[in-house]
């Protein structure tokens, strides 16, 4: 995972695509939210966001 993040950061710096970083962070946060609440009573409310 650390290698991936290092290569991703190098890609962003080389291509000057810093706007991708917030998108990547939000996707990771939503993924963790869905993974952590799987099978709980909160799941129906999360699915209404999408």
mmCIF file of C-alpha atoms in Angstrom:
data_model
loop_
_atom_site.group_PDB
_atom_site.id
_atom_site.type_symbol
_atom_site.label_atom_id
_atom_site.label_comp_id
_atom_site.label_asym_id
_atom_site.label_seq_id
_atom_site.Cartn_x
_atom_site.Cartn_y
_atom_site.Cartn_z
ATOM 1 C CA UNK A 1 0.000 0.000 0.000
ATOM 2 C CA UNK A 2 2.839 2.385 0.795
ATOM 3 C CA UNK A 3 4.402 1.726 -2.617
ATOM 4 C CA UNK A 4 1.106 2.541 -4.306
ATOM 5 C CA UNK A 5 0.761 5.825 -2.411
ATOM 6 C CA UNK A 6 4.343 6.775 -3.199
ATOM 7 C CA UNK A 7 3.849 6.083 -6.917
ATOM 8 C CA UNK A 8 0.503 7.890 -6.923
ATOM 9 C CA UNK A 9 2.089 10.960 -5.327
ATOM 10 C CA UNK A 10 4.943 10.860 -7.868
ATOM 11 C CA UNK A 11 2.375 10.683 -10.676
ATOM 12 C CA UNK A 12 0.486 13.690 -9.296
ATOM 13 C CA UNK A 13 3.668 15.726 -8.975
ATOM 14 C CA UNK A 14 5.003 14.809 -12.413
ATOM 15 C CA UNK A 15 1.723 15.447 -14.262
ATOM 16 C CA UNK A 16 0.642 18.434 -12.078
ATOM 17 C CA UNK A 17 -2.715 16.790 -11.432
ATOM 18 C CA UNK A 18 -3.166 17.883 -7.831
ATOM 19 C CA UNK A 19 -6.926 18.097 -8.276
ATOM 20 C CA UNK A 20 -7.069 14.272 -8.310
ATOM 21 C CA UNK A 21 -5.889 14.014 -4.692
ATOM 22 C CA UNK A 22 -9.158 15.243 -3.036
ATOM 23 C CA UNK A 23 -11.177 12.943 -5.289
ATOM 24 C CA UNK A 24 -9.007 9.989 -4.292
ATOM 25 C CA UNK A 25 -9.375 10.830 -0.591
ATOM 26 C CA UNK A 26 -13.178 11.124 -0.829
ATOM 27 C CA UNK A 27 -13.425 7.790 -2.647
ATOM 28 C CA UNK A 28 -11.291 6.161 0.057
ATOM 29 C CA UNK A 29 -13.425 7.667 2.836
ATOM 30 C CA UNK A 30 -16.669 6.507 1.233
ATOM 31 C CA UNK A 31 -15.185 3.042 0.736
ATOM 32 C CA UNK A 32 -14.158 2.821 4.382
ATOM 33 C CA UNK A 33 -17.573 4.096 5.489
ATOM 34 C CA UNK A 34 -19.353 1.420 3.488
ATOM 35 C CA UNK A 35 -16.953 -1.298 4.652
ATOM 36 C CA UNK A 36 -17.239 -0.348 8.321
ATOM 37 C CA UNK A 37 -21.031 -0.104 8.343
ATOM 38 C CA UNK A 38 -21.678 -3.267 6.377
ATOM 39 C CA UNK A 39 -24.429 -5.256 8.034
ATOM 40 C CA UNK A 40 -25.486 -2.526 10.447
ATOM 41 C CA UNK A 41 -28.643 -0.485 10.773
ATOM 42 C CA UNK A 42 -26.854 2.489 9.203
ATOM 43 C CA UNK A 43 -26.464 0.773 5.809
ATOM 44 C CA UNK A 44 -29.897 1.779 4.379
ATOM 45 C CA UNK A 45 -29.144 5.435 5.068
ATOM 46 C CA UNK A 46 -25.749 5.244 3.367
ATOM 47 C CA UNK A 47 -27.239 3.706 0.229
ATOM 48 C CA UNK A 48 -29.648 6.631 -0.112
ATOM 49 C CA UNK A 49 -26.624 8.907 -0.633
ATOM 50 C CA UNK A 50 -25.873 7.186 -3.900
#
